[in-house]
GROMACS .gro file of C-alpha atoms in nm:
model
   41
    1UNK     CA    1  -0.533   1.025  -0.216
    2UNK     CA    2  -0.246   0.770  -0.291
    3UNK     CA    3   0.075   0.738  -0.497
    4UNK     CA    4   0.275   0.438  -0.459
    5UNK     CA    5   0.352   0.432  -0.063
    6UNK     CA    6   0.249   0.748  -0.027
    7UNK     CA    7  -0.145   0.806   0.140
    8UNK     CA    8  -0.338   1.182   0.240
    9UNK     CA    9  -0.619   1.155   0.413
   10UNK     CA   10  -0.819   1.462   0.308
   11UNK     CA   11  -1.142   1.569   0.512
   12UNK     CA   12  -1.418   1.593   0.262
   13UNK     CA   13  -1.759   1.669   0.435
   14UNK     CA   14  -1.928   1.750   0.072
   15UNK     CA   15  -1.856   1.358  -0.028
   16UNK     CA   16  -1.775   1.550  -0.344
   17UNK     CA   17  -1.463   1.584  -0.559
   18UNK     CA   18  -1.181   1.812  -0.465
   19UNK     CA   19  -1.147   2.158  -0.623
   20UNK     CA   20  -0.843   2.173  -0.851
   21UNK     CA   21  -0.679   2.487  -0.660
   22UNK     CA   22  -0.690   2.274  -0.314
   23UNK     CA   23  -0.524   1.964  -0.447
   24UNK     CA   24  -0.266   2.253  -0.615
   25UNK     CA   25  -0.194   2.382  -0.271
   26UNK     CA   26  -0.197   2.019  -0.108
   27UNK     CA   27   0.044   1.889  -0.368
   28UNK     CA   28   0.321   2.225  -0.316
   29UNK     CA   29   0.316   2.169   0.062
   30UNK     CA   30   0.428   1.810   0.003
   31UNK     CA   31   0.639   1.891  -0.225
   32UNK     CA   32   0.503   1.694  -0.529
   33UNK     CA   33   0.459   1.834  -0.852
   34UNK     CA   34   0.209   1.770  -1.073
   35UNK     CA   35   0.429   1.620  -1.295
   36UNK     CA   36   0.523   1.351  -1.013
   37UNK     CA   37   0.170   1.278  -0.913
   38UNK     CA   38   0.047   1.215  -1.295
   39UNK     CA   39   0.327   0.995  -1.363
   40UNK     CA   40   0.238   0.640  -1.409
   41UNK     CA   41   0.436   0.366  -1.368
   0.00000   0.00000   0.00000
């Protein structure tokens, strides 16, 4: 995943797309919200 300068590595053995609920939880540890990451520039 990446947002401006920011980059996550997440481990994906499936190769498939990430489940909503895990990129919920990724984005409240960082502290994003989902606001922030859909925002375009």
């Amino acid at each position: 995943m990446k947002k401006d300068q920011l980059k996550l590595r997440i481990p994906n053995p499936h190769m498939g797309d990430i489940d909503g609920s895990l990129l919920k939880k990724i984005l409240k540890q960082a502290n994003v919200s989902k606001e922030q990451w859909e925002e375009t520039d």
